[in-house]
Short mmCIF file of C-alpha atoms in Angstrom, two decimals:
data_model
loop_
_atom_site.label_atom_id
_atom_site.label_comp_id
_atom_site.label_asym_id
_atom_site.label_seq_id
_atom_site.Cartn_x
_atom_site.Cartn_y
_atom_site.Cartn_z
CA UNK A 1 30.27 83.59 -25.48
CA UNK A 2 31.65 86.91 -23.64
CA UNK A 3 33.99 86.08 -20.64
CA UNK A 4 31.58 87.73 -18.81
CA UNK A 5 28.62 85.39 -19.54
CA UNK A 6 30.85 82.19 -19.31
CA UNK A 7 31.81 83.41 -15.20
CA UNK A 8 28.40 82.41 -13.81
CA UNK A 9 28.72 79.35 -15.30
CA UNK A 10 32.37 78.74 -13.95
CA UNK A 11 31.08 79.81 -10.33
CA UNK A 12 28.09 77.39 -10.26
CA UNK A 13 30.26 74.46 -11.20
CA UNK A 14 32.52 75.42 -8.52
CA UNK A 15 30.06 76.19 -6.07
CA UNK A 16 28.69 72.33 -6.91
CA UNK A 17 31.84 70.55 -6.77
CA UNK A 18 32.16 72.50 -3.11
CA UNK A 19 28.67 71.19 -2.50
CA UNK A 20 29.79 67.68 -3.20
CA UNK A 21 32.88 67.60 -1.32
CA UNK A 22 30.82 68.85 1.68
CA UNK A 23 28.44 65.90 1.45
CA UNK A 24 30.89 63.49 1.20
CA UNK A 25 32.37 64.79 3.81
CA UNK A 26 29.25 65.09 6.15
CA UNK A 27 29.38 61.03 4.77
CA UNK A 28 32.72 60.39 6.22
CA UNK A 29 31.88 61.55 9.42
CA UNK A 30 28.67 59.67 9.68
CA UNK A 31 30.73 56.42 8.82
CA UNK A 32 33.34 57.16 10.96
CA UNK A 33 31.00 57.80 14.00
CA UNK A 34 29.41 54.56 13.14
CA UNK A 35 32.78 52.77 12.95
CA UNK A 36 33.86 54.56 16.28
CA UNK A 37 30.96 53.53 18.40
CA UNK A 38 31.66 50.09 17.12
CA UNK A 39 35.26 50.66 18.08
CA UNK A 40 33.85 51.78 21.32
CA UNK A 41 32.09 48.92 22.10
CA UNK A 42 34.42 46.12 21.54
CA UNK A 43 37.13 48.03 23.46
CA UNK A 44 37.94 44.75 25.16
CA UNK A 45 37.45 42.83 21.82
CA UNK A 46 39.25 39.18 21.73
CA UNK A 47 39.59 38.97 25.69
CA UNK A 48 39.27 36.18 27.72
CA UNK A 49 37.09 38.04 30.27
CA UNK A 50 35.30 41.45 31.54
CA UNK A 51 33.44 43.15 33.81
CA UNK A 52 29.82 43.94 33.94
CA UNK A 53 30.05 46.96 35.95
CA UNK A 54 30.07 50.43 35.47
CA UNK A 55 27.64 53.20 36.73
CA UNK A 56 24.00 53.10 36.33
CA UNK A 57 23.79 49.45 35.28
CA UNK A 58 20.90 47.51 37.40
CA UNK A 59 18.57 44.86 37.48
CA UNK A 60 21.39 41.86 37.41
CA UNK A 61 24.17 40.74 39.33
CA UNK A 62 27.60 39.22 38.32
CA UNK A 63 28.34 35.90 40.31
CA UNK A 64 31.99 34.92 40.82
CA UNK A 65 32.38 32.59 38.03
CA UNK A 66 31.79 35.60 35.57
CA UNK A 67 28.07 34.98 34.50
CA UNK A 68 25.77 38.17 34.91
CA UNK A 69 21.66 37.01 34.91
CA UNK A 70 18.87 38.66 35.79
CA UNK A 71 15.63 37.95 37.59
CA UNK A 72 12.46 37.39 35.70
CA UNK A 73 10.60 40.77 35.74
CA UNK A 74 13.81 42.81 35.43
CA UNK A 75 14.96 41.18 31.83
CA UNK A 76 15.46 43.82 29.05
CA UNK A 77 13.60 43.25 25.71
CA UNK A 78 16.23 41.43 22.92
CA UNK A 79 16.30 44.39 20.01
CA UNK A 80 15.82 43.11 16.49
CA UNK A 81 18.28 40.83 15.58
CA UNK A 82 17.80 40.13 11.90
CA UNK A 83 19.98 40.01 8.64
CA UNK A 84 22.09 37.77 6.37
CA UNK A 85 24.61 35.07 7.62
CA UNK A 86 27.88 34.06 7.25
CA UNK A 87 26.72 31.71 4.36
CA UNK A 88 24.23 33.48 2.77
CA UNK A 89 21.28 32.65 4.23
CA UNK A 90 18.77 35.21 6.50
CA UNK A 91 18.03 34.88 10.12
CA UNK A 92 15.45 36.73 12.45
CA UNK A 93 15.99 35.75 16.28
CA UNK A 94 12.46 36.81 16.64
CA UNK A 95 11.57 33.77 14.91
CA UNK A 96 12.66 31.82 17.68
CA UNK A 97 10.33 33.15 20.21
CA UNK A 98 9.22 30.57 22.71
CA UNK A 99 12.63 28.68 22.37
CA UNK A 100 15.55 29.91 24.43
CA UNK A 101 18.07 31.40 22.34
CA UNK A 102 21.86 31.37 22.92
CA UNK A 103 23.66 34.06 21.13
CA UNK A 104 27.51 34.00 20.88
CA UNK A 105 29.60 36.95 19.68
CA UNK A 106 32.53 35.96 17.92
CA UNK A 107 35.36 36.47 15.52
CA UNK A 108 37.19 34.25 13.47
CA UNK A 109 40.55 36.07 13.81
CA UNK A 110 39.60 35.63 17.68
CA UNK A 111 41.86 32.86 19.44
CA UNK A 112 39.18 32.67 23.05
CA UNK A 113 36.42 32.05 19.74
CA UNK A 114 38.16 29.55 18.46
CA UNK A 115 38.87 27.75 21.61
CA UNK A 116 34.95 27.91 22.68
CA UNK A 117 33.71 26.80 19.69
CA UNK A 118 33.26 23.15 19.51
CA UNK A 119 32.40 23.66 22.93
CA UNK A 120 29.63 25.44 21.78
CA UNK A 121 28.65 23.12 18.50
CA UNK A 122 28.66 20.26 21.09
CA UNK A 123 26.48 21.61 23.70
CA UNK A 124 24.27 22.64 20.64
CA UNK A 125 23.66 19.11 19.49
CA UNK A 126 22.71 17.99 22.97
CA UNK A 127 20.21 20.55 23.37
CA UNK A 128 18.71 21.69 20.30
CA UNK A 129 15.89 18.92 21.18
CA UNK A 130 14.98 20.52 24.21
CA UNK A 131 13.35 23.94 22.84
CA UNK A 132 17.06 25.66 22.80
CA UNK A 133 18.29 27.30 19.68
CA UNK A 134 22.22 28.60 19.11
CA UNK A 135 22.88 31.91 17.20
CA UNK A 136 26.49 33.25 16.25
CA UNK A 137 27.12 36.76 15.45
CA UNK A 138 30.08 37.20 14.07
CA UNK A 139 31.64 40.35 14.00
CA UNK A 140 35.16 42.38 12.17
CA UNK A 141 35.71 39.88 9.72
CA UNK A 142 35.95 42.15 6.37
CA UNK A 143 34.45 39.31 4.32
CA UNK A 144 32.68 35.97 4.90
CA UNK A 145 35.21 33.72 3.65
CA UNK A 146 37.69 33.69 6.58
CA UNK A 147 34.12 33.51 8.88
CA UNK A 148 32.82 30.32 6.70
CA UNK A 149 36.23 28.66 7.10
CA UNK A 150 35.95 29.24 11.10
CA UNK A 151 32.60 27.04 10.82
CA UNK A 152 34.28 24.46 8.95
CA UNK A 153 37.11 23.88 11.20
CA UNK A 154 35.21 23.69 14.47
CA UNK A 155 32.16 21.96 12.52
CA UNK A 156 29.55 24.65 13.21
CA UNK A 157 25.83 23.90 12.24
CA UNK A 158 23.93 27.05 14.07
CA UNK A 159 23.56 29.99 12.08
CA UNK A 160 25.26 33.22 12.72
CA UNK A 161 24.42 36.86 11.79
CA UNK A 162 27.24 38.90 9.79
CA UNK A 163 27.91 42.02 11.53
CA UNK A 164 31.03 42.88 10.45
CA UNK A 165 30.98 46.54 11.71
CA UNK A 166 29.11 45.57 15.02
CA UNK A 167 26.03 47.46 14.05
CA UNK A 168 23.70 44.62 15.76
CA UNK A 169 25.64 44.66 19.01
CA UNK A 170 25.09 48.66 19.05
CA UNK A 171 21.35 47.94 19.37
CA UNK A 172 21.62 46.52 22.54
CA UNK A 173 20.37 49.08 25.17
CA UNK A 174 23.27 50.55 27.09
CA UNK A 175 22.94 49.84 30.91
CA UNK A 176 21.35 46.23 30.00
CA UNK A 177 22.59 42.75 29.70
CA UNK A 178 24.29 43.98 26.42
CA UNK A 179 27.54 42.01 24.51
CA UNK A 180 30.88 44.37 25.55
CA UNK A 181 33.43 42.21 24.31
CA UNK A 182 34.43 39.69 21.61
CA UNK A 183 33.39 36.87 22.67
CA UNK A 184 30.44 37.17 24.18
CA UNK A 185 27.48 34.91 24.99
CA UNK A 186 23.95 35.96 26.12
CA UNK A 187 20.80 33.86 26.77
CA UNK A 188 17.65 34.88 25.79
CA UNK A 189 14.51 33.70 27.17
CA UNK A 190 11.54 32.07 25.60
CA UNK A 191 10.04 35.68 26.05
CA UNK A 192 12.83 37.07 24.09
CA UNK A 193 14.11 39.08 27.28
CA UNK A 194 18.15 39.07 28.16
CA UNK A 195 18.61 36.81 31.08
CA UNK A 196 21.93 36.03 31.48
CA UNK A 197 25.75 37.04 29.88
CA UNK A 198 28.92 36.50 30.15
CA UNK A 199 32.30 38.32 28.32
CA UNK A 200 34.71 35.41 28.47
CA UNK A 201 35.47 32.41 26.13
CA UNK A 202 33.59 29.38 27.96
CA UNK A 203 33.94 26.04 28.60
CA UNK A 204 31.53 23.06 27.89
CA UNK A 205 31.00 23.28 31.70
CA UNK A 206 30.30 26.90 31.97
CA UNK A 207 28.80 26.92 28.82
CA UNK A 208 26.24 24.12 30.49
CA UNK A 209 25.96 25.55 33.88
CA UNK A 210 24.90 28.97 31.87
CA UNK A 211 22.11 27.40 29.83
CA UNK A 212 20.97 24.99 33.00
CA UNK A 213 18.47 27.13 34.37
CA UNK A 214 17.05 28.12 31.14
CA UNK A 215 16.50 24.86 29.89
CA UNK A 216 12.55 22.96 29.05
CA UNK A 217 11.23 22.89 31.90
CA UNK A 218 12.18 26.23 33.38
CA UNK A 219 12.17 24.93 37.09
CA UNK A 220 15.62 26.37 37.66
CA UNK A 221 14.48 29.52 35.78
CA UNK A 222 11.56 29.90 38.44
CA UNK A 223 13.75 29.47 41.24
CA UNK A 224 16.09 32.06 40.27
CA UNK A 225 13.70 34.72 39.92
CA UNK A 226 12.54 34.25 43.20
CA UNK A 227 16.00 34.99 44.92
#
């Protein structure tokens, strides 16, 4: 073959391998923007508190003990929360429609996670019974091994979602009841709306004043929406 005839061939395979390093890089920037928004999001990641302001965000209010809730009427939608847990398992908080759903956000390299959670496991096993279901999400733990150890410890029995990039928490609508911080805990109501959050480790006591008006028989729930 002619040197002349073998030169096409040389700039097509260069002209693909430049073709290829373009894609992966369009690739890296699409993970990168992924990881960044996550980033973004957990800005305050592992605090012991945060705020609920900021501009544009309505339809709740933030009471002094740190627990945002909104009235009936003025609850965003939940957004799909679906996927594989920390021990292999699959859970769709959908499915729990008609129950009201606790969702934590946590981390086992997280010390405020680690201090809330058997306060969490034992509020659980007092109200599972009464139409309440607990979900975790956990969140920047590279694999599930350190997150199934953090169950053991603290004796966890709820599920929890593996989100390890914080994918789930970006599907949240911005403005909205939505988890800014590691931990976080929202309750959702037996509509699957966002009724109340909070960004802070909690206590079995705020943990139990949080769930109260959510609870069977949704008095307390009917009274705050008519404040």
């Amino acid at each position: 073959m002619s040197a002349a005839s073998r030169a096409p061939l040389r700039s097509n395979r260069t002209a693909d391998r430049v073709s290829d390093r373009g894609r992966a890089r369009v690739r890296s920037r699409a993970a990168l923007a992924v990881g960044a928004a996550a980033a973004a999001l957990l800005v305050s990641a592992c605090s012991s508190g945060g705020t609920s302001g900021g501009g544009g965000q309505t339809g709740f209010v933030t009471g002094s003990d740190g627990i945002a809730t909104a009235k009936q009427g003025e609850r965003a939608d939940a957004p799909e929360l679906s996927g594989k847990t920390v021990d292999g398992g699959q859970v769709d908080v959908a499915d729990y429609r008609g129950k009201v759903v606790v969702l934590n956000v946590w981390g086992s390299w997280c010390p405020p996670c680690r201090a809330e959670a058997k306060n969490f496991e034992k509020v659980y096993q007092d109200v599972k019974d009464q139409g309440v279901q607990f979900v975790g999400i956990n969140t920047r733990d590279t694999s599930t091994g350190p997150a199934r150890a953090f169950e053991k410890d603290y004796g966890v029995t709820y599920p929890s979602l593996y989100d390890p990039t914080g994918k789930l928490m970006l599907r949240f609508e911005k403005g909205t009841l939505n988890p800014q911080a590691v931990p976080s805990t929202l309750v959702i109501d037996k509509d699957g709306k966002v009724a109340a959050r909070t960004l802070q480790a909690l206590s079995e006591e705020k943990l139990r004043k949080m769930l109260a008006p959510y609870l069977a028989d949704g008095s307390a729930d009917s009274a705050a929406s008519e404040k």
